[in-house]
């Protein structure tokens, strides 16, 4: 496994694979890798001749300076974990390498970008699209892998990929959970032991909502979810929406269609997101 900091060095290493017609897979990450990331990497390695894992804490997608400053950075521990997989290349560029000048591009996601994370984190998805498009340009992968934990991000990236005509297959991979149900996230390591103990309430409540959706009107169900979670003094729900799985627009009634429940919760100062399927 090789680690590159520049697009140029990465491109010349990848050209050998490309020239032989081998497929290249990309797993974009911000590092602080956990088993959820590793499952993306393993799937990528199975499905491609070369796997690139990018590790870059992208400043343009943080709308909160403290969140950016506190985001965990641990490149050597990440590299050790990736050594145990069949990953071929880590791409760990500097901010100057990815943003030699300010990126003033703005991306349009239509209604997809206006709800939930889009409404609560202004500019976040624009920053995600800026870096993901730069990574797509640098790596030119055949396939790119993203976790379904970031459900709306996955939809926004699919939209951007289609709109910009990237010949890249976007692969969404299932959320990986801790044994107590908490969805794996690099932010989990920032929770205090007490917060970590209560955080699984989010997943537990979402699971229970899968049963209750058959018995309750959606408004009442949404209220129930928020009340369950916010009854814990450490937790405050930022939003919980039940949306159409493709358009991500809130729906008024459950008639057995494919819906997704998406939630953002502040656990102390740490913001966690999760989601669940209803059908
Ligand atoms: O999901 C993430 O870790 C990031 O948003 C991504 C896709 C790597 C872009 O910085």
Short mmCIF file of N, CA and C in Angstrom, two decimals, residues 7 10 26 28 54 56 58 60 91 93-105 107 126-141 160 164 166 168:
data_model
loop_
_atom_site.label_atom_id
_atom_site.label_comp_id
_atom_site.label_asym_id
_atom_site.label_seq_id
_atom_site.Cartn_x
_atom_site.Cartn_y
_atom_site.Cartn_z
N UNK A 7 -1.89 14.92 -6.32
CA UNK A 7 -2.73 14.34 -7.38
C UNK A 7 -1.84 13.75 -8.48
N UNK A 10 -0.40 10.35 -7.48
CA UNK A 10 -1.48 9.36 -7.49
C UNK A 10 -1.83 8.99 -8.93
N UNK A 26 -12.93 4.01 -5.67
CA UNK A 26 -12.56 5.09 -4.74
C UNK A 26 -13.47 5.03 -3.51
N UNK A 28 -14.08 7.63 -0.66
CA UNK A 28 -13.73 8.93 -0.08
C UNK A 28 -14.03 8.94 1.42
N UNK A 54 -9.36 7.88 -0.04
CA UNK A 54 -8.90 9.25 0.22
C UNK A 54 -9.20 9.60 1.66
N UNK A 56 -9.19 12.99 3.83
CA UNK A 56 -9.05 14.45 3.74
C UNK A 56 -10.20 15.09 4.50
N UNK A 58 -12.31 17.84 4.82
CA UNK A 58 -12.59 18.89 3.83
C UNK A 58 -13.16 20.15 4.49
N UNK A 60 -14.34 22.88 3.37
CA UNK A 60 -15.47 23.63 2.78
C UNK A 60 -16.84 23.03 3.13
N UNK A 91 -4.83 8.26 -0.54
CA UNK A 91 -4.59 9.61 -1.05
C UNK A 91 -4.90 10.57 0.10
N UNK A 93 -4.14 14.21 0.71
CA UNK A 93 -3.60 15.50 0.27
C UNK A 93 -3.67 16.56 1.37
N UNK A 94 -2.92 17.64 1.17
CA UNK A 94 -3.03 18.81 2.05
C UNK A 94 -4.19 19.67 1.55
N UNK A 95 -4.60 20.64 2.37
CA UNK A 95 -5.66 21.58 1.95
C UNK A 95 -5.17 22.36 0.71
N UNK A 96 -3.88 22.73 0.69
CA UNK A 96 -3.35 23.51 -0.45
C UNK A 96 -3.40 22.68 -1.73
N UNK A 97 -3.16 21.37 -1.60
CA UNK A 97 -3.20 20.51 -2.80
C UNK A 97 -4.62 20.47 -3.39
N UNK A 98 -5.62 20.40 -2.53
CA UNK A 98 -7.00 20.29 -3.03
C UNK A 98 -7.60 21.66 -3.35
N UNK A 99 -7.17 22.68 -2.62
CA UNK A 99 -7.72 24.02 -2.84
C UNK A 99 -6.57 25.01 -3.04
N UNK A 100 -5.86 24.92 -4.19
CA UNK A 100 -4.77 25.89 -4.41
C UNK A 100 -5.33 27.31 -4.47
N UNK A 101 -6.56 27.44 -4.92
CA UNK A 101 -7.26 28.71 -4.73
C UNK A 101 -8.69 28.40 -4.28
N UNK A 102 -9.36 29.46 -3.81
CA UNK A 102 -10.71 29.27 -3.28
C UNK A 102 -11.60 28.62 -4.35
N UNK A 103 -12.40 27.67 -3.93
CA UNK A 103 -13.35 27.03 -4.86
C UNK A 103 -14.65 27.82 -4.80
N UNK A 104 -14.96 28.54 -5.87
CA UNK A 104 -16.16 29.39 -5.85
C UNK A 104 -17.33 28.71 -6.56
N UNK A 105 -17.17 27.44 -6.93
CA UNK A 105 -18.26 26.75 -7.65
C UNK A 105 -19.47 26.55 -6.75
N UNK A 107 -23.13 24.37 -6.57
CA UNK A 107 -23.82 23.21 -7.16
C UNK A 107 -25.30 23.31 -6.83
N UNK A 126 -22.78 21.82 -0.66
CA UNK A 126 -21.96 22.45 -1.70
C UNK A 126 -20.49 22.08 -1.48
N UNK A 127 -20.06 22.13 -0.21
CA UNK A 127 -18.68 21.75 0.12
C UNK A 127 -18.41 20.29 -0.18
N UNK A 128 -19.40 19.42 0.12
CA UNK A 128 -19.24 17.98 -0.18
C UNK A 128 -19.08 17.81 -1.70
N UNK A 129 -19.92 18.49 -2.47
CA UNK A 129 -19.85 18.35 -3.93
C UNK A 129 -18.51 18.89 -4.46
N UNK A 130 -18.03 19.99 -3.86
CA UNK A 130 -16.73 20.53 -4.31
C UNK A 130 -15.63 19.48 -4.14
N UNK A 131 -15.57 18.88 -2.95
CA UNK A 131 -14.45 17.95 -2.72
C UNK A 131 -14.66 16.63 -3.47
N UNK A 132 -15.90 16.15 -3.51
CA UNK A 132 -16.11 14.86 -4.18
C UNK A 132 -15.82 15.01 -5.68
N UNK A 133 -16.21 16.14 -6.27
CA UNK A 133 -15.91 16.32 -7.70
C UNK A 133 -14.39 16.43 -7.91
N UNK A 134 -13.69 17.08 -6.99
CA UNK A 134 -12.22 17.17 -7.12
C UNK A 134 -11.59 15.77 -6.99
N UNK A 135 -12.14 14.96 -6.07
CA UNK A 135 -11.61 13.60 -5.92
C UNK A 135 -11.92 12.76 -7.15
N UNK A 136 -13.12 12.94 -7.70
CA UNK A 136 -13.47 12.21 -8.93
C UNK A 136 -12.51 12.61 -10.05
N UNK A 137 -12.20 13.91 -10.15
CA UNK A 137 -11.28 14.36 -11.21
C UNK A 137 -9.88 13.79 -10.99
N UNK A 138 -9.45 13.76 -9.73
CA UNK A 138 -8.08 13.31 -9.44
C UNK A 138 -7.93 11.80 -9.64
N UNK A 139 -8.95 11.03 -9.25
CA UNK A 139 -8.82 9.56 -9.26
C UNK A 139 -9.42 8.96 -10.54
N UNK A 140 -10.44 9.61 -11.07
CA UNK A 140 -11.19 9.08 -12.22
C UNK A 140 -11.58 7.62 -12.00
N UNK A 141 -12.28 7.37 -10.91
CA UNK A 141 -12.61 5.97 -10.59
C UNK A 141 -13.72 5.44 -11.50
N UNK A 160 -25.28 14.84 -8.29
CA UNK A 160 -24.14 15.57 -8.87
C UNK A 160 -23.45 14.74 -9.95
N UNK A 164 -23.23 16.13 -13.75
CA UNK A 164 -21.94 16.48 -14.36
C UNK A 164 -21.44 15.40 -15.32
N UNK A 166 -20.42 12.38 -14.87
CA UNK A 166 -19.26 11.56 -14.53
C UNK A 166 -19.59 10.10 -14.86
N UNK A 168 -19.19 7.37 -13.57
CA UNK A 168 -18.80 6.68 -12.33
C UNK A 168 -20.04 6.04 -11.72
#
